[in-house]
């Protein structure tokens, strides 16, 4: 079983729809990260969360420490949001991140 | 501030050759992490380095793989005698402190033919 689980694995949405990607983790963490990877491209760090909620433009990330769950929301989705979104946990101990397998999002015009 | 620079972006090697992947961290970042993304799989930790020191290499294959982060110059991930199974995207990230201010590079896509 992976330390970080994401759902859904694949997601197709119409432009303008509200999108939610979920992440559950089983390890104690110091922070949780949301990353974005475009096809054939690099990785961009979107958020680092240790509690509560953060917002950047149309992107919102929330975390519930007690439930060990985080969500990434995209409001008014746009085709340029099409990418793989990866959840990554920084554990309390050790030096490595644990990564989810990613959610592949396609937003159709 | 150019961000984390990785080169080359694409690297093709024949089986048995050596591959050298370079990562220049962001200015002021002394922590470097290497990750591997195999086709259709998620990112996996390989190694964590600070200047001149390997802090954690628990994700590195025991043979053929090595990493360094010298006092001057980029961090290097070296793969000797590459095999087809080494074909993957290799990402480097840097930070000014452990797990803080984490920035990824664009990756090097290694293809072994």
PDB file of C-alpha atoms in Angstrom:
ATOM      1  CA  UNK A   1       0.000   0.000   0.000  1.00  0.00           C
ATOM      2  CA  UNK A   2       1.354   3.437  -0.921  1.00  0.00           C
ATOM      3  CA  UNK A   3       1.868   6.006   1.784  1.00  0.00           C
ATOM      4  CA  UNK A   4       0.048   8.540  -0.410  1.00  0.00           C
ATOM      5  CA  UNK A   5      -3.078   7.721  -2.380  1.00  0.00           C
ATOM      6  CA  UNK A   6      -4.718  10.020  -4.911  1.00  0.00           C
ATOM      7  CA  UNK A   7      -8.075   9.949  -6.586  1.00  0.00           C
ATOM      8  CA  UNK A   8      -9.264   9.990  -9.214  1.00  0.00           C
ATOM      9  CA  UNK A   9      -6.472   8.648 -11.380  1.00  0.00           C
ATOM     10  CA  UNK A  10      -7.919  10.272 -14.481  1.00  0.00           C
ATOM     11  CA  UNK A  11     -10.351  13.149 -14.747  1.00  0.00           C
ATOM     12  CA  UNK A  12     -11.987  14.777 -17.747  1.00  0.00           C
ATOM     13  CA  UNK A  13     -13.937  17.988 -17.289  1.00  0.00           C
ATOM     14  CA  UNK A  14     -15.664  20.570 -19.426  1.00  0.00           C
ATOM     15  CA  UNK A  15     -14.216  24.039 -19.430  1.00  0.00           C
ATOM     16  CA  UNK A  16     -15.653  26.051 -16.563  1.00  0.00           C
ATOM     17  CA  UNK A  17     -16.331  23.106 -14.282  1.00  0.00           C
ATOM     18  CA  UNK A  18     -15.242  22.973 -10.658  1.00  0.00           C
ATOM     19  CA  UNK A  19     -12.664  20.246 -10.133  1.00  0.00           C
ATOM     20  CA  UNK A  20     -11.606  18.399  -7.007  1.00  0.00           C
ATOM     21  CA  UNK A  21      -8.650  16.069  -6.646  1.00  0.00           C
ATOM     22  CA  UNK A  22      -8.249  14.138  -3.424  1.00  0.00           C
ATOM     23  CA  UNK A  23      -5.183  12.925  -1.553  1.00  0.00           C
ATOM     24  CA  UNK A  24      -5.010  10.653   1.483  1.00  0.00           C
ATOM     25  CA  UNK A  25      -1.837   9.815   3.333  1.00  0.00           C
ATOM     26  CA  UNK A  26      -0.929   7.326   6.010  1.00  0.00           C
ATOM     27  CA  UNK A  27       2.279   8.786   7.432  1.00  0.00           C
ATOM     28  CA  UNK A  28       2.775  11.573   9.915  1.00  0.00           C
ATOM     29  CA  UNK A  29       3.698  14.648   7.938  1.00  0.00           C
ATOM     30  CA  UNK A  30       5.339  17.993   8.414  1.00  0.00           C
ATOM     31  CA  UNK A  31       3.787  19.323   5.202  1.00  0.00           C
ATOM     32  CA  UNK A  32       1.847  18.279   2.149  1.00  0.00           C
ATOM     33  CA  UNK A  33       2.662  19.513  -1.347  1.00  0.00           C
ATOM     34  CA  UNK A  34       0.642  19.782  -4.509  1.00  0.00           C
ATOM     35  CA  UNK A  35       2.647  19.667  -7.731  1.00  0.00           C
ATOM     36  CA  UNK A  36       1.703  20.163 -11.360  1.00  0.00           C
ATOM     37  CA  UNK A  37       3.343  18.403 -14.280  1.00  0.00           C
ATOM     38  CA  UNK A  38       2.497  19.271 -17.873  1.00  0.00           C
ATOM     39  CA  UNK A  39       2.959  16.591 -20.557  1.00  0.00           C
ATOM     40  CA  UNK A  40       6.640  16.281 -21.348  1.00  0.00           C
ATOM     41  CA  UNK A  41       7.324  19.163 -19.023  1.00  0.00           C
ATOM     42  CA  UNK A  42       8.816  19.931 -15.707  1.00  0.00           C
ATOM     43  CA  UNK A  43       7.228  19.967 -12.320  1.00  0.00           C
ATOM     44  CA  UNK A  44       5.884  23.074 -10.673  1.00  0.00           C
ATOM     45  CA  UNK A  45       5.205  23.315  -6.993  1.00  0.00           C
ATOM     46  CA  UNK A  46       1.700  24.729  -6.486  1.00  0.00           C
ATOM     47  CA  UNK A  47       1.207  24.605  -2.734  1.00  0.00           C
ATOM     48  CA  UNK A  48       2.872  23.551   0.471  1.00  0.00           C
ATOM     49  CA  UNK A  49       0.403  23.055   3.325  1.00  0.00           C
ATOM     50  CA  UNK A  50       0.737  22.126   6.946  1.00  0.00           C
ATOM     51  CA  UNK A  51      -2.755  23.176   8.018  1.00  0.00           C
ATOM     52  CA  UNK A  52      -5.922  24.851   6.821  1.00  0.00           C
ATOM     53  CA  UNK A  53      -6.328  26.239   3.366  1.00  0.00           C
ATOM     54  CA  UNK A  54      -4.356  28.132   0.746  1.00  0.00           C
ATOM     55  CA  UNK A  55      -5.549  29.905  -2.377  1.00  0.00           C
ATOM     56  CA  UNK A  56      -3.659  30.997  -5.459  1.00  0.00           C
ATOM     57  CA  UNK A  57      -5.749  32.366  -8.281  1.00  0.00           C
ATOM     58  CA  UNK A  58      -8.262  29.704  -9.273  1.00  0.00           C
ATOM     59  CA  UNK A  59      -6.491  27.021  -7.258  1.00  0.00           C
ATOM     60  CA  UNK A  60      -7.411  26.172  -3.685  1.00  0.00           C
ATOM     61  CA  UNK A  61      -5.737  23.561  -1.505  1.00  0.00           C
ATOM     62  CA  UNK A  62      -7.065  22.322   1.809  1.00  0.00           C
ATOM     63  CA  UNK A  63      -5.779  19.890   4.378  1.00  0.00           C
ATOM     64  CA  UNK A  64      -7.382  18.082   7.297  1.00  0.00           C
ATOM     65  CA  UNK A  65      -4.589  16.853   9.539  1.00  0.00           C
ATOM     66  CA  UNK A  66      -6.848  14.732  11.744  1.00  0.00           C
ATOM     67  CA  UNK A  67      -8.317  12.889   8.769  1.00  0.00           C
ATOM     68  CA  UNK A  68      -4.985  12.807   6.904  1.00  0.00           C
ATOM     69  CA  UNK A  69      -6.626  14.141   3.804  1.00  0.00           C
ATOM     70  CA  UNK A  70      -6.008  16.988   1.393  1.00  0.00           C
ATOM     71  CA  UNK A  71      -7.896  18.303  -1.591  1.00  0.00           C
ATOM     72  CA  UNK A  72      -6.927  20.426  -4.549  1.00  0.00           C
ATOM     73  CA  UNK A  73      -9.741  22.417  -6.116  1.00  0.00           C
ATOM     74  CA  UNK A  74      -9.727  24.240  -9.425  1.00  0.00           C
ATOM     75  CA  UNK A  75     -12.494  26.739 -10.000  1.00  0.00           C
ATOM     76  CA  UNK A  76     -13.639  27.756 -13.494  1.00  0.00           C
ATOM     77  CA  UNK A  77     -11.366  25.163 -15.088  1.00  0.00           C
ATOM     78  CA  UNK A  78      -9.646  25.974 -18.350  1.00  0.00           C
ATOM     79  CA  UNK A  79      -7.950  23.779 -20.983  1.00  0.00           C
ATOM     80  CA  UNK A  80      -4.571  25.130 -19.892  1.00  0.00           C
ATOM     81  CA  UNK A  81      -5.178  23.461 -16.527  1.00  0.00           C
ATOM     82  CA  UNK A  82      -4.777  20.110 -18.287  1.00  0.00           C
ATOM     83  CA  UNK A  83      -1.843  18.433 -16.560  1.00  0.00           C
ATOM     84  CA  UNK A  84      -0.955  15.780 -14.037  1.00  0.00           C
ATOM     85  CA  UNK A  85      -1.441  16.885 -10.456  1.00  0.00           C
ATOM     86  CA  UNK A  86       0.689  15.136  -7.870  1.00  0.00           C
ATOM     87  CA  UNK A  87       0.275  15.065  -4.127  1.00  0.00           C
ATOM     88  CA  UNK A  88       3.486  14.694  -2.102  1.00  0.00           C
ATOM     89  CA  UNK A  89       3.925  14.254   1.644  1.00  0.00           C
ATOM     90  CA  UNK A  90       6.938  15.386   3.648  1.00  0.00           C
ATOM     91  CA  UNK A  91       7.066  12.916   6.527  1.00  0.00           C
ATOM     92  CA  UNK A  92       7.929  13.909  10.076  1.00  0.00           C
ATOM     93  CA  UNK A  93      10.988  11.700   9.968  1.00  0.00           C
ATOM     94  CA  UNK A  94      13.315  10.793   7.163  1.00  0.00           C
ATOM     95  CA  UNK A  95      14.471  12.807   4.224  1.00  0.00           C
ATOM     96  CA  UNK A  96      12.261  11.802   1.370  1.00  0.00           C
ATOM     97  CA  UNK A  97       8.919  12.804   0.017  1.00  0.00           C
ATOM     98  CA  UNK A  98       6.213  10.241  -0.577  1.00  0.00           C
ATOM     99  CA  UNK A  99       4.418  10.855  -3.843  1.00  0.00           C
ATOM    100  CA  UNK A 100       0.987   9.941  -5.054  1.00  0.00           C
ATOM    101  CA  UNK A 101       0.786   8.469  -8.531  1.00  0.00           C
ATOM    102  CA  UNK A 102      -0.854  11.597  -9.853  1.00  0.00           C
ATOM    103  CA  UNK A 103      -4.200  12.627 -11.284  1.00  0.00           C
ATOM    104  CA  UNK A 104      -4.265  13.226 -15.011  1.00  0.00           C
ATOM    105  CA  UNK A 105      -6.655  16.096 -15.697  1.00  0.00           C
ATOM    106  CA  UNK A 106      -7.989  16.948 -19.145  1.00  0.00           C
ATOM    107  CA  UNK A 107     -10.158  20.015 -19.525  1.00  0.00           C
ATOM    108  CA  UNK A 108     -12.145  20.069 -22.751  1.00  0.00           C
ATOM    109  CA  UNK A 109     -13.056  23.407 -24.353  1.00  0.00           C
TER     110      UNK A 109
ATOM    111  CA  UNK B   1      16.972  33.882 -10.511  1.00  0.00           C
ATOM    112  CA  UNK B   2      16.938  31.153 -13.132  1.00  0.00           C
ATOM    113  CA  UNK B   3      15.333  28.442 -10.986  1.00  0.00           C
ATOM    114  CA  UNK B   4      16.566  24.881 -10.839  1.00  0.00           C
ATOM    115  CA  UNK B   5      18.388  24.089 -14.061  1.00  0.00           C
ATOM    116  CA  UNK B   6      18.737  20.569 -15.302  1.00  0.00           C
ATOM    117  CA  UNK B   7      20.675  19.509 -18.353  1.00  0.00           C
ATOM    118  CA  UNK B   8      20.475  17.982 -20.722  1.00  0.00           C
ATOM    119  CA  UNK B   9      16.701  17.979 -21.185  1.00  0.00           C
ATOM    120  CA  UNK B  10      16.911  14.824 -23.259  1.00  0.00           C
ATOM    121  CA  UNK B  11      19.677  12.259 -23.239  1.00  0.00           C
ATOM    122  CA  UNK B  12      19.983   9.164 -25.388  1.00  0.00           C
ATOM    123  CA  UNK B  13      22.475   6.496 -24.454  1.00  0.00           C
ATOM    124  CA  UNK B  14      23.238   3.053 -25.774  1.00  0.00           C
ATOM    125  CA  UNK B  15      23.201   0.140 -23.380  1.00  0.00           C
ATOM    126  CA  UNK B  16      26.470  -0.017 -21.483  1.00  0.00           C
ATOM    127  CA  UNK B  17      27.305   3.674 -21.792  1.00  0.00           C
ATOM    128  CA  UNK B  18      27.430   6.152 -18.959  1.00  0.00           C
ATOM    129  CA  UNK B  19      24.847   8.845 -18.353  1.00  0.00           C
ATOM    130  CA  UNK B  20      25.614  12.055 -16.468  1.00  0.00           C
ATOM    131  CA  UNK B  21      22.730  14.244 -15.419  1.00  0.00           C
ATOM    132  CA  UNK B  22      23.361  17.712 -14.072  1.00  0.00           C
ATOM    133  CA  UNK B  23      21.357  19.822 -11.693  1.00  0.00           C
ATOM    134  CA  UNK B  24      22.166  23.414 -10.774  1.00  0.00           C
ATOM    135  CA  UNK B  25      20.097  24.411  -7.749  1.00  0.00           C
ATOM    136  CA  UNK B  26      18.530  27.780  -7.258  1.00  0.00           C
ATOM    137  CA  UNK B  27      20.821  30.455  -5.921  1.00  0.00           C
ATOM    138  CA  UNK B  28      21.020  30.148  -2.161  1.00  0.00           C
ATOM    139  CA  UNK B  29      19.787  26.558  -2.101  1.00  0.00           C
ATOM    140  CA  UNK B  30      22.134  24.059  -0.523  1.00  0.00           C
ATOM    141  CA  UNK B  31      19.787  21.046  -0.440  1.00  0.00           C
ATOM    142  CA  UNK B  32      19.359  18.920  -3.553  1.00  0.00           C
ATOM    143  CA  UNK B  33      17.082  15.957  -4.112  1.00  0.00           C
ATOM    144  CA  UNK B  34      16.959  13.574  -7.055  1.00  0.00           C
ATOM    145  CA  UNK B  35      13.803  11.726  -8.079  1.00  0.00           C
ATOM    146  CA  UNK B  36      13.089   9.226 -10.812  1.00  0.00           C
ATOM    147  CA  UNK B  37       9.833   8.886 -12.685  1.00  0.00           C
ATOM    148  CA  UNK B  38       9.557   5.626 -14.560  1.00  0.00           C
ATOM    149  CA  UNK B  39       7.069   5.445 -17.453  1.00  0.00           C
ATOM    150  CA  UNK B  40       3.503   5.219 -16.167  1.00  0.00           C
ATOM    151  CA  UNK B  41       4.712   5.415 -12.560  1.00  0.00           C
ATOM    152  CA  UNK B  42       4.929   8.110  -9.922  1.00  0.00           C
ATOM    153  CA  UNK B  43       7.981   9.934  -8.680  1.00  0.00           C
ATOM    154  CA  UNK B  44      10.341   7.977  -6.478  1.00  0.00           C
ATOM    155  CA  UNK B  45      12.965   9.422  -4.190  1.00  0.00           C
ATOM    156  CA  UNK B  46      16.553   8.553  -5.016  1.00  0.00           C
ATOM    157  CA  UNK B  47      18.968  10.669  -3.022  1.00  0.00           C
ATOM    158  CA  UNK B  48      19.208  13.774  -0.863  1.00  0.00           C
ATOM    159  CA  UNK B  49      22.409  15.788  -0.771  1.00  0.00           C
ATOM    160  CA  UNK B  50      23.723  18.879   0.868  1.00  0.00           C
ATOM    161  CA  UNK B  51      26.900  20.560  -0.282  1.00  0.00           C
ATOM    162  CA  UNK B  52      29.626  17.913  -0.446  1.00  0.00           C
ATOM    163  CA  UNK B  53      27.572  15.434   1.577  1.00  0.00           C
ATOM    164  CA  UNK B  54      25.156  12.637   0.800  1.00  0.00           C
ATOM    165  CA  UNK B  55      22.519  12.777   3.506  1.00  0.00           C
ATOM    166  CA  UNK B  56      20.187  10.006   2.399  1.00  0.00           C
ATOM    167  CA  UNK B  57      20.684   7.657  -0.528  1.00  0.00           C
ATOM    168  CA  UNK B  58      18.133   5.086   0.540  1.00  0.00           C
ATOM    169  CA  UNK B  59      16.337   5.334  -2.816  1.00  0.00           C
ATOM    170  CA  UNK B  60      19.394   4.800  -4.975  1.00  0.00           C
ATOM    171  CA  UNK B  61      19.913   1.441  -6.670  1.00  0.00           C
ATOM    172  CA  UNK B  62      22.866  -0.254  -5.005  1.00  0.00           C
ATOM    173  CA  UNK B  63      24.878  -0.604  -8.184  1.00  0.00           C
ATOM    174  CA  UNK B  64      25.738   1.644 -11.122  1.00  0.00           C
ATOM    175  CA  UNK B  65      24.158   4.793  -9.632  1.00  0.00           C
ATOM    176  CA  UNK B  66      26.015   7.528  -7.799  1.00  0.00           C
ATOM    177  CA  UNK B  67      25.425  11.160  -6.940  1.00  0.00           C
ATOM    178  CA  UNK B  68      27.526  14.057  -5.837  1.00  0.00           C
ATOM    179  CA  UNK B  69      27.068  17.707  -4.983  1.00  0.00           C
ATOM    180  CA  UNK B  70      30.497  19.336  -4.919  1.00  0.00           C
ATOM    181  CA  UNK B  71      31.370  22.555  -3.202  1.00  0.00           C
ATOM    182  CA  UNK B  72      31.448  24.272  -6.573  1.00  0.00           C
ATOM    183  CA  UNK B  73      29.319  23.371  -9.541  1.00  0.00           C
ATOM    184  CA  UNK B  74      26.152  21.409 -10.121  1.00  0.00           C
ATOM    185  CA  UNK B  75      24.966  18.213  -8.554  1.00  0.00           C
ATOM    186  CA  UNK B  76      25.641  15.218 -10.775  1.00  0.00           C
ATOM    187  CA  UNK B  77      23.665  11.991 -10.981  1.00  0.00           C
ATOM    188  CA  UNK B  78      25.796   9.391 -12.680  1.00  0.00           C
ATOM    189  CA  UNK B  79      24.528   6.117 -14.093  1.00  0.00           C
ATOM    190  CA  UNK B  80      27.156   3.683 -15.262  1.00  0.00           C
ATOM    191  CA  UNK B  81      26.568   0.912 -17.789  1.00  0.00           C
ATOM    192  CA  UNK B  82      23.009   2.002 -18.483  1.00  0.00           C
ATOM    193  CA  UNK B  83      20.331  -0.580 -19.203  1.00  0.00           C
ATOM    194  CA  UNK B  84      16.922  -0.214 -20.852  1.00  0.00           C
ATOM    195  CA  UNK B  85      15.246  -0.162 -17.451  1.00  0.00           C
ATOM    196  CA  UNK B  86      17.071   3.074 -16.608  1.00  0.00           C
ATOM    197  CA  UNK B  87      14.970   4.908 -19.200  1.00  0.00           C
ATOM    198  CA  UNK B  88      13.000   7.425 -17.181  1.00  0.00           C
ATOM    199  CA  UNK B  89      12.609  11.084 -16.345  1.00  0.00           C
ATOM    200  CA  UNK B  90      15.022  12.209 -13.655  1.00  0.00           C
ATOM    201  CA  UNK B  91      14.008  15.255 -11.679  1.00  0.00           C
ATOM    202  CA  UNK B  92      16.087  17.348  -9.384  1.00  0.00           C
ATOM    203  CA  UNK B  93      14.727  19.674  -6.748  1.00  0.00           C
ATOM    204  CA  UNK B  94      16.448  22.123  -4.476  1.00  0.00           C
ATOM    205  CA  UNK B  95      15.582  23.974  -1.317  1.00  0.00           C
ATOM    206  CA  UNK B  96      17.236  26.404   1.088  1.00  0.00           C
ATOM    207  CA  UNK B  97      16.330  24.105   3.975  1.00  0.00           C
ATOM    208  CA  UNK B  98      15.000  20.604   4.276  1.00  0.00           C
ATOM    209  CA  UNK B  99      11.476  20.419   2.790  1.00  0.00           C
ATOM    210  CA  UNK B 100      11.099  24.186   2.723  1.00  0.00           C
ATOM    211  CA  UNK B 101      10.874  26.279  -0.403  1.00  0.00           C
ATOM    212  CA  UNK B 102      11.113  23.231  -2.588  1.00  0.00           C
ATOM    213  CA  UNK B 103      11.622  23.965  -6.323  1.00  0.00           C
ATOM    214  CA  UNK B 104      11.779  21.367  -9.070  1.00  0.00           C
ATOM    215  CA  UNK B 105      13.785  21.401 -12.252  1.00  0.00           C
ATOM    216  CA  UNK B 106      12.272  20.513 -15.597  1.00  0.00           C
ATOM    217  CA  UNK B 107      13.851  17.093 -15.610  1.00  0.00           C
ATOM    218  CA  UNK B 108      16.143  15.067 -17.838  1.00  0.00           C
ATOM    219  CA  UNK B 109      14.536  12.397 -19.963  1.00  0.00           C
ATOM    220  CA  UNK B 110      16.935   9.526 -20.380  1.00  0.00           C
ATOM    221  CA  UNK B 111      16.324   7.033 -23.142  1.00  0.00           C
ATOM    222  CA  UNK B 112      18.477   3.930 -23.326  1.00  0.00           C
ATOM    223  CA  UNK B 113      18.529   2.279 -26.736  1.00  0.00           C
TER     224      UNK B 113
END
